[in-house]
PDB file of C-alpha atoms in Angstrom:
ATOM      1  CA  UNK A  43      47.958  21.004  21.828  1.00 46.00           C
ATOM      2  CA  UNK A  44      45.222  19.951  19.420  1.00 46.00           C
ATOM      3  CA  UNK A  45      45.060  16.196  21.059  1.00 47.00           C
ATOM      4  CA  UNK A  46      44.714  18.010  24.477  1.00 48.00           C
ATOM      5  CA  UNK A  47      41.520  20.018  23.104  1.00 47.00           C
ATOM      6  CA  UNK A  48      40.045  16.977  21.628  1.00 48.00           C
ATOM      7  CA  UNK A  49      40.482  15.259  24.629  1.00 45.00           C
ATOM      8  CA  UNK A  50      39.064  18.330  26.425  1.00 47.00           C
ATOM      9  CA  UNK A  51      35.927  18.082  24.170  1.00 50.00           C
ATOM     10  CA  UNK A  52      35.574  14.620  24.365  1.00 52.00           C
ATOM     11  CA  UNK A  53      35.459  15.058  28.077  1.00 43.00           C
ATOM     12  CA  UNK A  54      32.893  17.813  28.249  1.00 50.00           C
ATOM     13  CA  UNK A  55      30.563  15.637  25.836  1.00 54.00           C
ATOM     14  CA  UNK A  56      30.946  12.693  28.547  1.00 52.00           C
ATOM     15  CA  UNK A  57      30.022  15.132  31.262  1.00 43.00           C
ATOM     16  CA  UNK A  58      27.318  16.584  29.656  1.00 53.00           C
ATOM     17  CA  UNK A  59      25.512  13.238  28.501  1.00 53.00           C
ATOM     18  CA  UNK A  60      26.040  11.930  32.164  1.00 44.00           C
ATOM     19  CA  UNK A  61      24.251  15.146  33.380  1.00 48.00           C
ATOM     20  CA  UNK A  62      21.410  14.142  30.597  1.00 49.00           C
ATOM     21  CA  UNK A  63      21.041  10.850  31.756  1.00 43.00           C
ATOM     22  CA  UNK A  64      20.747  12.026  35.341  1.00 44.00           C
ATOM     23  CA  UNK A  65      18.018  14.437  34.494  1.00 45.00           C
ATOM     24  CA  UNK A  66      16.324  11.850  32.581  1.00 46.00           C
ATOM     25  CA  UNK A  67      16.120   9.551  35.444  1.00 39.00           C
ATOM     26  CA  UNK A  68      15.001  12.538  37.569  1.00 42.00           C
ATOM     27  CA  UNK A  69      12.256  13.100  35.265  1.00 44.00           C
ATOM     28  CA  UNK A  70      11.317   9.112  35.005  1.00 40.00           C
ATOM     29  CA  UNK A  71      11.408   8.898  38.717  1.00 35.00           C
ATOM     30  CA  UNK A  72       9.004  12.252  38.760  1.00 39.00           C
ATOM     31  CA  UNK A  73       6.276  10.158  37.647  1.00 39.00           C
ATOM     32  CA  UNK A  74       6.172   9.719  33.665  1.00 40.00           C
ATOM     33  CA  UNK A  75       3.863   6.909  33.148  1.00 46.00           C
ATOM     34  CA  UNK A  76       4.110   6.232  29.287  1.00 55.00           C
ATOM     35  CA  UNK A  77       7.048   3.864  29.412  1.00 78.00           C
ATOM     36  CA  UNK A  78       7.948   0.850  31.934  1.00 91.00           C
ATOM     37  CA  UNK A  79      10.788   1.062  33.871  1.00 93.00           C
ATOM     38  CA  UNK A  80      12.481  -1.652  31.867  1.00 94.00           C
ATOM     39  CA  UNK A  81      12.326   0.607  28.785  1.00 94.00           C
ATOM     40  CA  UNK A  82      13.724   3.688  30.822  1.00 93.00           C
ATOM     41  CA  UNK A  83      16.626   1.142  31.965  1.00 95.00           C
ATOM     42  CA  UNK A  84      17.125   0.284  28.293  1.00 96.00           C
ATOM     43  CA  UNK A  85      16.961   3.747  27.030  1.00 95.00           C
ATOM     44  CA  UNK A  86      19.761   4.921  29.480  1.00 95.00           C
ATOM     45  CA  UNK A  87      21.986   1.908  28.385  1.00 96.00           C
ATOM     46  CA  UNK A  88      21.272   2.928  24.653  1.00 97.00           C
ATOM     47  CA  UNK A  89      22.350   6.288  25.460  1.00 97.00           C
ATOM     48  CA  UNK A  90      25.380   5.593  26.979  1.00 97.00           C
ATOM     49  CA  UNK A  91      26.261   3.302  24.182  1.00 97.00           C
ATOM     50  CA  UNK A  92      25.581   6.046  21.517  1.00 97.00           C
ATOM     51  CA  UNK A  93      27.717   8.218  23.307  1.00 96.00           C
ATOM     52  CA  UNK A  94      30.662   6.216  23.447  1.00 97.00           C
ATOM     53  CA  UNK A  95      30.280   5.453  20.007  1.00 97.00           C
ATOM     54  CA  UNK A  96      30.337   9.563  19.266  1.00 97.00           C
ATOM     55  CA  UNK A  97      33.283   9.848  21.190  1.00 96.00           C
ATOM     56  CA  UNK A  98      34.745   7.002  19.048  1.00 97.00           C
ATOM     57  CA  UNK A  99      34.088   9.016  15.946  1.00 97.00           C
ATOM     58  CA  UNK A 100      31.596   6.527  15.051  1.00 97.00           C
ATOM     59  CA  UNK A 101      28.243   8.761  14.680  1.00 97.00           C
ATOM     60  CA  UNK A 102      26.569   6.897  12.062  1.00 97.00           C
ATOM     61  CA  UNK A 103      26.671   3.917  14.297  1.00 98.00           C
ATOM     62  CA  UNK A 104      25.585   5.897  17.328  1.00 97.00           C
ATOM     63  CA  UNK A 105      22.534   7.548  15.513  1.00 98.00           C
ATOM     64  CA  UNK A 106      20.179   4.524  15.411  1.00 98.00           C
ATOM     65  CA  UNK A 107      20.992   3.872  19.210  1.00 97.00           C
ATOM     66  CA  UNK A 108      20.009   7.570  19.871  1.00 97.00           C
ATOM     67  CA  UNK A 109      16.630   6.753  17.831  1.00 97.00           C
ATOM     68  CA  UNK A 110      15.699   3.493  19.846  1.00 97.00           C
ATOM     69  CA  UNK A 111      16.584   5.116  22.936  1.00 96.00           C
ATOM     70  CA  UNK A 112      14.183   7.908  22.282  1.00 96.00           C
ATOM     71  CA  UNK A 113      11.529   5.216  21.228  1.00 96.00           C
ATOM     72  CA  UNK A 114      11.758   3.618  24.433  1.00 96.00           C
ATOM     73  CA  UNK A 115      11.508   6.840  26.324  1.00 95.00           C
ATOM     74  CA  UNK A 116      11.132  10.087  24.935  1.00 94.00           C
ATOM     75  CA  UNK A 117      13.383  12.517  26.757  1.00 93.00           C
ATOM     76  CA  UNK A 118      14.079  15.912  25.751  1.00 95.00           C
ATOM     77  CA  UNK A 119      17.978  15.242  26.612  1.00 95.00           C
ATOM     78  CA  UNK A 120      18.050  12.478  24.137  1.00 97.00           C
ATOM     79  CA  UNK A 121      16.419  14.070  21.523  1.00 97.00           C
ATOM     80  CA  UNK A 122      18.980  16.909  21.602  1.00 97.00           C
ATOM     81  CA  UNK A 123      21.896  14.454  21.425  1.00 98.00           C
ATOM     82  CA  UNK A 124      19.891  12.689  18.593  1.00 97.00           C
ATOM     83  CA  UNK A 125      19.744  16.114  16.674  1.00 97.00           C
ATOM     84  CA  UNK A 126      23.644  16.498  17.480  1.00 98.00           C
ATOM     85  CA  UNK A 127      24.249  13.371  15.726  1.00 97.00           C
ATOM     86  CA  UNK A 128      21.943  13.748  12.784  1.00 98.00           C
ATOM     87  CA  UNK A 129      24.200  17.082  12.254  1.00 97.00           C
ATOM     88  CA  UNK A 130      27.431  15.048  12.491  1.00 97.00           C
ATOM     89  CA  UNK A 131      26.255  12.650   9.788  1.00 97.00           C
ATOM     90  CA  UNK A 132      24.926  15.208   7.490  1.00 97.00           C
ATOM     91  CA  UNK A 133      21.231  14.899   8.202  1.00 97.00           C
ATOM     92  CA  UNK A 134      20.500  18.374   8.700  1.00 98.00           C
ATOM     93  CA  UNK A 135      16.728  18.313   7.948  1.00 97.00           C
ATOM     94  CA  UNK A 136      16.501  15.895  10.768  1.00 98.00           C
ATOM     95  CA  UNK A 137      18.840  17.638  13.180  1.00 97.00           C
ATOM     96  CA  UNK A 138      16.837  20.996  12.411  1.00 98.00           C
ATOM     97  CA  UNK A 139      13.513  19.632  13.462  1.00 97.00           C
ATOM     98  CA  UNK A 140      14.784  17.899  16.512  1.00 98.00           C
ATOM     99  CA  UNK A 141      16.734  21.256  17.652  1.00 97.00           C
ATOM    100  CA  UNK A 142      13.242  23.198  17.534  1.00 97.00           C
ATOM    101  CA  UNK A 143      11.327  20.288  19.028  1.00 96.00           C
ATOM    102  CA  UNK A 144      13.725  20.613  21.971  1.00 97.00           C
ATOM    103  CA  UNK A 145      13.388  24.232  22.180  1.00 96.00           C
ATOM    104  CA  UNK A 146       9.802  24.330  22.168  1.00 96.00           C
ATOM    105  CA  UNK A 147       9.791  21.610  24.726  1.00 95.00           C
ATOM    106  CA  UNK A 148      11.987  23.155  27.033  1.00 94.00           C
ATOM    107  CA  UNK A 149      10.159  26.658  26.712  1.00 94.00           C
ATOM    108  CA  UNK A 150       7.359  24.709  27.938  1.00 91.00           C
ATOM    109  CA  UNK A 151       9.387  23.955  30.961  1.00 90.00           C
ATOM    110  CA  UNK A 152      10.507  27.305  31.780  1.00 92.00           C
ATOM    111  CA  UNK A 153      14.189  26.370  31.037  1.00 92.00           C
ATOM    112  CA  UNK A 154      15.390  29.303  28.797  1.00 94.00           C
ATOM    113  CA  UNK A 155      18.913  28.423  29.015  1.00 95.00           C
ATOM    114  CA  UNK A 156      18.410  25.315  27.279  1.00 95.00           C
ATOM    115  CA  UNK A 157      15.883  26.905  24.960  1.00 95.00           C
ATOM    116  CA  UNK A 158      18.464  29.345  24.018  1.00 96.00           C
ATOM    117  CA  UNK A 159      20.997  26.682  23.271  1.00 97.00           C
ATOM    118  CA  UNK A 160      18.496  24.533  21.122  1.00 97.00           C
ATOM    119  CA  UNK A 161      17.338  27.657  19.181  1.00 97.00           C
ATOM    120  CA  UNK A 162      21.251  28.537  18.866  1.00 98.00           C
ATOM    121  CA  UNK A 163      22.002  24.946  17.034  1.00 97.00           C
ATOM    122  CA  UNK A 164      19.024  25.094  14.994  1.00 97.00           C
ATOM    123  CA  UNK A 165      19.932  28.366  13.594  1.00 98.00           C
ATOM    124  CA  UNK A 166      23.287  27.171  13.091  1.00 97.00           C
ATOM    125  CA  UNK A 167      21.986  24.007  11.152  1.00 98.00           C
ATOM    126  CA  UNK A 168      19.231  25.938   9.074  1.00 97.00           C
ATOM    127  CA  UNK A 169      21.365  27.271   6.182  1.00 97.00           C
ATOM    128  CA  UNK A 170      22.558  23.490   5.677  1.00 97.00           C
ATOM    129  CA  UNK A 171      19.134  22.382   5.249  1.00 98.00           C
ATOM    130  CA  UNK A 172      18.334  20.953   1.523  1.00 97.00           C
ATOM    131  CA  UNK A 173      15.031  21.180   0.020  1.00 97.00           C
ATOM    132  CA  UNK A 174      13.104  18.950  -2.415  1.00 98.00           C
ATOM    133  CA  UNK A 175      10.217  20.476  -4.315  1.00 97.00           C
ATOM    134  CA  UNK A 176       7.723  17.805  -5.789  1.00 97.00           C
ATOM    135  CA  UNK A 177       5.706  19.379  -8.533  1.00 97.00           C
ATOM    136  CA  UNK A 178       2.818  17.525  -9.927  1.00 96.00           C
ATOM    137  CA  UNK A 179       1.689  17.994 -13.475  1.00 91.00           C
ATOM    138  CA  UNK A 180      -1.620  16.569 -13.446  1.00 88.00           C
ATOM    139  CA  UNK A 181      -2.816  17.406  -9.630  1.00 90.00           C
ATOM    140  CA  UNK A 182      -6.436  16.699 -10.787  1.00 91.00           C
ATOM    141  CA  UNK A 183      -6.166  12.937 -11.220  1.00 94.00           C
ATOM    142  CA  UNK A 184      -8.558  11.395  -9.146  1.00 94.00           C
ATOM    143  CA  UNK A 185      -7.341   9.836  -6.066  1.00 95.00           C
ATOM    144  CA  UNK A 186      -3.583  10.289  -6.947  1.00 96.00           C
ATOM    145  CA  UNK A 187      -1.494   9.671  -4.111  1.00 97.00           C
ATOM    146  CA  UNK A 188       2.349  10.836  -3.915  1.00 97.00           C
ATOM    147  CA  UNK A 189       4.660   9.133  -1.799  1.00 97.00           C
ATOM    148  CA  UNK A 190       8.673  10.143  -0.785  1.00 97.00           C
ATOM    149  CA  UNK A 191      10.662   7.129   0.571  1.00 96.00           C
ATOM    150  CA  UNK A 192       7.184   5.483   1.442  1.00 96.00           C
ATOM    151  CA  UNK A 193       5.807   8.421   3.451  1.00 96.00           C
ATOM    152  CA  UNK A 194       2.517  10.435   1.915  1.00 97.00           C
ATOM    153  CA  UNK A 195       3.503  13.575   0.531  1.00 96.00           C
ATOM    154  CA  UNK A 196       0.382  15.741   0.838  1.00 96.00           C
ATOM    155  CA  UNK A 197      -1.254  18.069  -2.113  1.00 96.00           C
ATOM    156  CA  UNK A 198      -0.125  21.001   0.479  1.00 96.00           C
ATOM    157  CA  UNK A 199       3.510  19.862  -0.298  1.00 96.00           C
ATOM    158  CA  UNK A 200       2.966  20.016  -3.753  1.00 96.00           C
ATOM    159  CA  UNK A 201       4.911  22.675  -5.479  1.00 95.00           C
ATOM    160  CA  UNK A 202       6.690  23.699  -2.060  1.00 96.00           C
ATOM    161  CA  UNK A 203      10.442  23.212  -1.442  1.00 97.00           C
ATOM    162  CA  UNK A 204      10.426  20.863   1.971  1.00 97.00           C
ATOM    163  CA  UNK A 205      13.432  20.486   3.867  1.00 97.00           C
ATOM    164  CA  UNK A 206      14.640  16.999   3.296  1.00 97.00           C
ATOM    165  CA  UNK A 207      17.989  15.404   4.292  1.00 97.00           C
ATOM    166  CA  UNK A 208      20.606  14.991   1.556  1.00 97.00           C
ATOM    167  CA  UNK A 209      20.687  11.774  -0.345  1.00 96.00           C
ATOM    168  CA  UNK A 210      18.704   9.585  -2.359  1.00 97.00           C
ATOM    169  CA  UNK A 211      15.093   9.883  -2.083  1.00 97.00           C
ATOM    170  CA  UNK A 212      12.567   7.799  -4.094  1.00 97.00           C
ATOM    171  CA  UNK A 213       9.021   9.396  -4.955  1.00 97.00           C
ATOM    172  CA  UNK A 214       6.015   7.428  -6.098  1.00 97.00           C
ATOM    173  CA  UNK A 215       2.724   8.531  -7.465  1.00 96.00           C
ATOM    174  CA  UNK A 216      -0.094   6.134  -7.779  1.00 96.00           C
ATOM    175  CA  UNK A 217      -4.032   6.396  -8.611  1.00 95.00           C
ATOM    176  CA  UNK A 218      -6.745   4.192  -9.345  1.00 95.00           C
ATOM    177  CA  UNK A 219      -6.796   2.721 -13.041  1.00 94.00           C
ATOM    178  CA  UNK A 220      -3.393   4.063 -13.425  1.00 94.00           C
ATOM    179  CA  UNK A 221       0.283   2.610 -13.794  1.00 95.00           C
ATOM    180  CA  UNK A 222       2.537   3.481 -10.821  1.00 95.00           C
ATOM    181  CA  UNK A 223       5.155   5.855 -11.589  1.00 94.00           C
ATOM    182  CA  UNK A 224       8.408   5.955  -9.584  1.00 95.00           C
ATOM    183  CA  UNK A 225      11.504   8.121  -9.857  1.00 95.00           C
ATOM    184  CA  UNK A 226      14.701   8.545  -7.747  1.00 96.00           C
ATOM    185  CA  UNK A 227      16.151  12.160  -7.069  1.00 96.00           C
ATOM    186  CA  UNK A 228      19.540  12.864  -5.611  1.00 96.00           C
ATOM    187  CA  UNK A 229      19.538  15.861  -3.063  1.00 97.00           C
ATOM    188  CA  UNK A 230      22.784  17.356  -2.622  1.00 97.00           C
ATOM    189  CA  UNK A 231      23.992  18.567   0.949  1.00 97.00           C
ATOM    190  CA  UNK A 232      24.749  21.983   2.223  1.00 96.00           C
ATOM    191  CA  UNK A 233      21.351  23.730   1.540  1.00 96.00           C
ATOM    192  CA  UNK A 234      21.041  22.811  -2.156  1.00 97.00           C
ATOM    193  CA  UNK A 235      17.462  22.699  -3.835  1.00 95.00           C
ATOM    194  CA  UNK A 236      16.083  20.109  -5.842  1.00 96.00           C
ATOM    195  CA  UNK A 237      13.085  19.914  -7.955  1.00 96.00           C
ATOM    196  CA  UNK A 238      11.461  16.677  -9.298  1.00 96.00           C
ATOM    197  CA  UNK A 239       8.241  16.488 -11.734  1.00 96.00           C
ATOM    198  CA  UNK A 240       5.688  14.038 -11.400  1.00 96.00           C
ATOM    199  CA  UNK A 241       4.401  13.478 -14.903  1.00 92.00           C
ATOM    200  CA  UNK A 242       0.964  12.469 -15.903  1.00 93.00           C
ATOM    201  CA  UNK A 243       0.265   8.939 -15.180  1.00 94.00           C
ATOM    202  CA  UNK A 244      -0.192   6.274 -18.084  1.00 93.00           C
ATOM    203  CA  UNK A 245      -3.190   4.597 -17.996  1.00 93.00           C
ATOM    204  CA  UNK A 246      -3.441   0.604 -16.839  1.00 89.00           C
ATOM    205  CA  UNK A 247      -3.961  -2.237 -18.588  1.00 80.00           C
ATOM    206  CA  UNK A 248      -7.449  -2.633 -20.008  1.00 59.00           C
ATOM    207  CA  UNK A 249      -7.987  -5.979 -18.032  1.00 42.00           C
ATOM    208  CA  UNK A 250      -7.074  -4.149 -14.911  1.00 45.00           C
ATOM    209  CA  UNK A 251      -9.858  -2.207 -12.798  1.00 44.00           C
ATOM    210  CA  UNK A 252     -11.362  -1.685  -9.546  1.00 43.00           C
ATOM    211  CA  UNK A 253     -13.704  -4.816  -9.790  1.00 43.00           C
ATOM    212  CA  UNK A 254     -11.216  -7.426  -8.348  1.00 42.00           C
ATOM    213  CA  UNK A 255      -8.855 -10.159  -8.796  1.00 42.00           C
ATOM    214  CA  UNK A 256      -7.578 -11.241 -12.656  1.00 43.00           C
ATOM    215  CA  UNK A 257      -8.348  -8.070 -14.164  1.00 43.00           C
ATOM    216  CA  UNK A 258     -12.196  -8.337 -13.642  1.00 42.00           C
ATOM    217  CA  UNK A 259     -13.108  -4.771 -13.420  1.00 46.00           C
ATOM    218  CA  UNK A 260     -13.912  -1.989 -15.934  1.00 50.00           C
ATOM    219  CA  UNK A 261     -15.468  -2.609 -19.414  1.00 51.00           C
ATOM    220  CA  UNK A 262     -13.601  -5.724 -20.012  1.00 58.00           C
ATOM    221  CA  UNK A 263     -13.632  -6.905 -16.519  1.00 61.00           C
ATOM    222  CA  UNK A 264     -17.230  -6.613 -16.522  1.00 68.00           C
ATOM    223  CA  UNK A 265     -17.708  -8.656 -19.723  1.00 71.00           C
ATOM    224  CA  UNK A 266     -15.453 -11.090 -18.641  1.00 75.00           C
ATOM    225  CA  UNK A 267     -17.355 -11.626 -15.381  1.00 80.00           C
ATOM    226  CA  UNK A 268     -20.669 -11.763 -17.288  1.00 77.00           C
ATOM    227  CA  UNK A 269     -18.797 -14.521 -19.689  1.00 70.00           C
ATOM    228  CA  UNK A 270     -18.110 -16.643 -16.901  1.00 77.00           C
ATOM    229  CA  UNK A 271     -21.480 -16.425 -15.140  1.00 77.00           C
ATOM    230  CA  UNK A 272     -23.434 -17.188 -18.442  1.00 74.00           C
ATOM    231  CA  UNK A 273     -20.966 -20.075 -19.414  1.00 71.00           C
ATOM    232  CA  UNK A 274     -21.646 -21.657 -15.834  1.00 76.00           C
ATOM    233  CA  UNK A 275     -25.198 -21.127 -16.265  1.00 76.00           C
ATOM    234  CA  UNK A 276     -24.873 -22.824 -19.613  1.00 63.00           C
ATOM    235  CA  UNK A 277     -22.965 -25.933 -18.191  1.00 76.00           C
ATOM    236  CA  UNK A 278     -25.635 -26.151 -15.326  1.00 80.00           C
ATOM    237  CA  UNK A 279     -28.507 -26.200 -18.122  1.00 71.00           C
ATOM    238  CA  UNK A 280     -26.605 -28.907 -20.252  1.00 63.00           C
ATOM    239  CA  UNK A 281     -26.401 -30.958 -17.153  1.00 73.00           C
ATOM    240  CA  UNK A 282     -30.317 -30.631 -16.669  1.00 73.00           C
ATOM    241  CA  UNK A 283     -31.013 -31.338 -20.278  1.00 62.00           C
ATOM    242  CA  UNK A 284     -28.764 -34.570 -20.159  1.00 71.00           C
ATOM    243  CA  UNK A 285     -30.635 -35.707 -16.887  1.00 72.00           C
ATOM    244  CA  UNK A 286     -33.834 -34.938 -18.563  1.00 66.00           C
ATOM    245  CA  UNK A 287     -32.606 -37.081 -21.525  1.00 67.00           C
ATOM    246  CA  UNK A 288     -31.561 -40.032 -19.541  1.00 72.00           C
ATOM    247  CA  UNK A 289     -35.271 -40.025 -18.079  1.00 70.00           C
ATOM    248  CA  UNK A 290     -36.833 -39.817 -21.239  1.00 61.00           C
ATOM    249  CA  UNK A 291     -35.092 -43.093 -22.179  1.00 75.00           C
ATOM    250  CA  UNK A 292     -35.741 -44.838 -19.074  1.00 73.00           C
ATOM    251  CA  UNK A 293     -39.524 -44.057 -19.868  1.00 66.00           C
ATOM    252  CA  UNK A 294     -39.194 -45.312 -23.140  1.00 68.00           C
ATOM    253  CA  UNK A 295     -37.291 -48.631 -22.125  1.00 74.00           C
ATOM    254  CA  UNK A 296     -40.054 -49.167 -19.712  1.00 70.00           C
ATOM    255  CA  UNK A 297     -42.647 -49.133 -22.161  1.00 62.00           C
ATOM    256  CA  UNK A 298     -41.179 -52.067 -23.886  1.00 74.00           C
ATOM    257  CA  UNK A 299     -42.853 -54.489 -21.400  1.00 74.00           C
ATOM    258  CA  UNK A 300     -46.342 -53.280 -22.858  1.00 71.00           C
ATOM    259  CA  UNK A 301     -45.606 -53.005 -26.449  1.00 77.00           C
ATOM    260  CA  UNK A 302     -44.903 -55.716 -29.241  1.00 73.00           C
ATOM    261  CA  UNK A 303     -42.904 -53.421 -31.583  1.00 70.00           C
ATOM    262  CA  UNK A 304     -44.734 -50.184 -32.350  1.00 73.00           C
ATOM    263  CA  UNK A 305     -48.122 -51.979 -30.994  1.00 75.00           C
ATOM    264  CA  UNK A 306     -48.583 -50.943 -27.470  1.00 75.00           C
ATOM    265  CA  UNK A 307     -51.446 -51.153 -24.896  1.00 71.00           C
ATOM    266  CA  UNK A 308     -52.810 -48.296 -23.077  1.00 74.00           C
ATOM    267  CA  UNK A 309     -50.168 -48.465 -20.549  1.00 72.00           C
ATOM    268  CA  UNK A 310     -47.354 -48.822 -23.026  1.00 63.00           C
ATOM    269  CA  UNK A 311     -48.707 -45.812 -24.977  1.00 74.00           C
ATOM    270  CA  UNK A 312     -48.732 -43.571 -21.913  1.00 72.00           C
ATOM    271  CA  UNK A 313     -45.206 -44.388 -20.949  1.00 64.00           C
ATOM    272  CA  UNK A 314     -43.857 -43.419 -24.753  1.00 68.00           C
ATOM    273  CA  UNK A 315     -45.950 -40.332 -24.807  1.00 76.00           C
ATOM    274  CA  UNK A 316     -44.192 -39.426 -21.734  1.00 75.00           C
ATOM    275  CA  UNK A 317     -40.834 -40.519 -22.768  1.00 66.00           C
ATOM    276  CA  UNK A 318     -41.211 -38.345 -26.017  1.00 77.00           C
ATOM    277  CA  UNK A 319     -42.489 -35.093 -23.773  1.00 75.00           C
ATOM    278  CA  UNK A 320     -39.394 -35.545 -21.854  1.00 70.00           C
ATOM    279  CA  UNK A 321     -37.499 -36.116 -24.666  1.00 70.00           C
ATOM    280  CA  UNK A 322     -38.472 -32.607 -26.402  1.00 77.00           C
ATOM    281  CA  UNK A 323     -37.789 -30.714 -23.049  1.00 71.00           C
ATOM    282  CA  UNK A 324     -34.526 -32.220 -22.934  1.00 60.00           C
ATOM    283  CA  UNK A 325     -33.683 -31.111 -26.394  1.00 79.00           C
ATOM    284  CA  UNK A 326     -34.682 -27.517 -25.675  1.00 72.00           C
ATOM    285  CA  UNK A 327     -32.789 -27.274 -22.277  1.00 62.00           C
ATOM    286  CA  UNK A 328     -29.768 -28.669 -23.673  1.00 61.00           C
ATOM    287  CA  UNK A 329     -29.869 -26.533 -26.473  1.00 72.00           C
ATOM    288  CA  UNK A 330     -30.095 -23.504 -24.239  1.00 73.00           C
ATOM    289  CA  UNK A 331     -27.392 -24.770 -22.377  1.00 65.00           C
ATOM    290  CA  UNK A 332     -25.229 -24.865 -25.607  1.00 76.00           C
ATOM    291  CA  UNK A 333     -25.960 -21.454 -26.809  1.00 77.00           C
ATOM    292  CA  UNK A 334     -25.120 -19.983 -23.146  1.00 71.00           C
ATOM    293  CA  UNK A 335     -21.901 -21.843 -23.200  1.00 80.00           C
ATOM    294  CA  UNK A 336     -21.030 -20.364 -26.639  1.00 77.00           C
ATOM    295  CA  UNK A 337     -22.378 -17.138 -25.622  1.00 74.00           C
ATOM    296  CA  UNK A 338     -19.918 -17.195 -22.622  1.00 69.00           C
ATOM    297  CA  UNK A 339     -17.105 -17.862 -24.962  1.00 75.00           C
ATOM    298  CA  UNK A 340     -17.809 -14.982 -27.099  1.00 75.00           C
ATOM    299  CA  UNK A 341     -18.150 -12.608 -24.581  1.00 71.00           C
ATOM    300  CA  UNK A 342     -14.775 -13.575 -23.216  1.00 69.00           C
ATOM    301  CA  UNK A 343     -13.096 -13.388 -26.308  1.00 76.00           C
ATOM    302  CA  UNK A 344     -14.371 -10.075 -26.825  1.00 75.00           C
ATOM    303  CA  UNK A 345     -13.633  -8.664 -23.409  1.00 67.00           C
ATOM    304  CA  UNK A 346     -10.849  -6.261 -24.652  1.00 61.00           C
ATOM    305  CA  UNK A 347     -12.408  -4.838 -27.415  1.00 55.00           C
ATOM    306  CA  UNK A 348     -13.390  -1.138 -27.446  1.00 44.00           C
ATOM    307  CA  UNK A 349     -16.964  -0.318 -26.808  1.00 45.00           C
ATOM    308  CA  UNK A 350     -18.898   2.772 -26.811  1.00 41.00           C
ATOM    309  CA  UNK A 351     -20.904   1.444 -23.640  1.00 43.00           C
ATOM    310  CA  UNK A 352     -19.497  -0.313 -20.460  1.00 43.00           C
ATOM    311  CA  UNK A 353     -21.678  -2.963 -20.134  1.00 44.00           C
ATOM    312  CA  UNK A 354     -22.761  -6.107 -21.760  1.00 43.00           C
ATOM    313  CA  UNK A 355     -25.866  -8.154 -21.576  1.00 46.00           C
ATOM    314  CA  UNK A 356     -26.857 -11.437 -23.046  1.00 44.00           C
ATOM    315  CA  UNK A 357     -30.529 -13.028 -23.470  1.00 49.00           C
ATOM    316  CA  UNK A 358     -31.302 -16.716 -24.115  1.00 47.00           C
ATOM    317  CA  UNK A 359     -34.658 -17.224 -25.838  1.00 47.00           C
ATOM    318  CA  UNK A 360     -35.598 -20.868 -26.159  1.00 47.00           C
ATOM    319  CA  UNK A 361     -36.905 -22.272 -29.463  1.00 44.00           C
ATOM    320  CA  UNK A 362     -38.162 -25.137 -30.872  1.00 39.00           C
ATOM    321  CA  UNK A 363     -35.298 -27.657 -31.147  1.00 40.00           C
ATOM    322  CA  UNK A 364     -32.730 -25.239 -29.747  1.00 42.00           C
ATOM    323  CA  UNK A 365     -32.394 -21.258 -28.462  1.00 42.00           C
ATOM    324  CA  UNK A 366     -31.850 -17.748 -30.022  1.00 40.00           C
ATOM    325  CA  UNK A 367     -28.846 -16.169 -28.461  1.00 39.00           C
ATOM    326  CA  UNK A 368     -29.461 -12.414 -28.414  1.00 42.00           C
ATOM    327  CA  UNK A 369     -26.796 -10.113 -27.028  1.00 40.00           C
ATOM    328  CA  UNK A 370     -25.666  -6.233 -27.070  1.00 37.00           C
ATOM    329  CA  UNK A 371     -22.096  -5.097 -25.867  1.00 29.00           C
TER     330      UNK A 371
END
């Protein structure tokens, strides 16, 4: 007798799905343009495969096919049977939401019988819906973002018991300049309520900031940026000084044709005076470059040191035979 009742239920289920397919095709032919003909045909094929799996006692394999069928063509009937599949697999929150959606849609179409059936199913599922409360300890953290299984959990949900499917949920919280916080919570079935507290986020590494790659941001990052710029300018200045020195040496060598030892004619004296002048300039420029490189090194090495001010500056003042480095942090 039990076997006969099981066969009878399976038969009624197949009949109901065939009717749903017919209704869905009728609606499609009536002028729905959101999906292509191929998508609608694919939705029907998946719907049939899902129904066969449910009849075979494999709802966990059927639900993904219902989901894809619904994605291809949003049919009220498909949504109803997807809700039924969710209920069979213990996803009560998803089932409840879909039954209510079906009720709202068929009410708009004036089908009171289907609306009543969908609401009856939703009411039967509601007591079995589990809930998860996410309590945010420091809600005032600037830029705080909380996610559940990758989906945003807005401030309006914080502290409120939200309907969720039973099972493992991953909660993540992040904010600029803070370490990302993650935790797993196991929500039990049959209307259980779970609570997860998001603790205050820890500060991120001092070298990590808003400024960009490699920790160039914040106080330490600002110093490193200045260090790189200063050292780079120093290298360029050293190159200029070296070029001036070579030019001075070339002038001095050129004067040899007009000099005998230290005795030179007018042309030789002019060339040597020019060489000396260029050598003096080269010395100053070379010294400034070396000082800039040294200053850049100091800034880099002290980038992580705590400072009362978030900025750093350095001035290079050329002097006779070198340069005076003046810096502040």
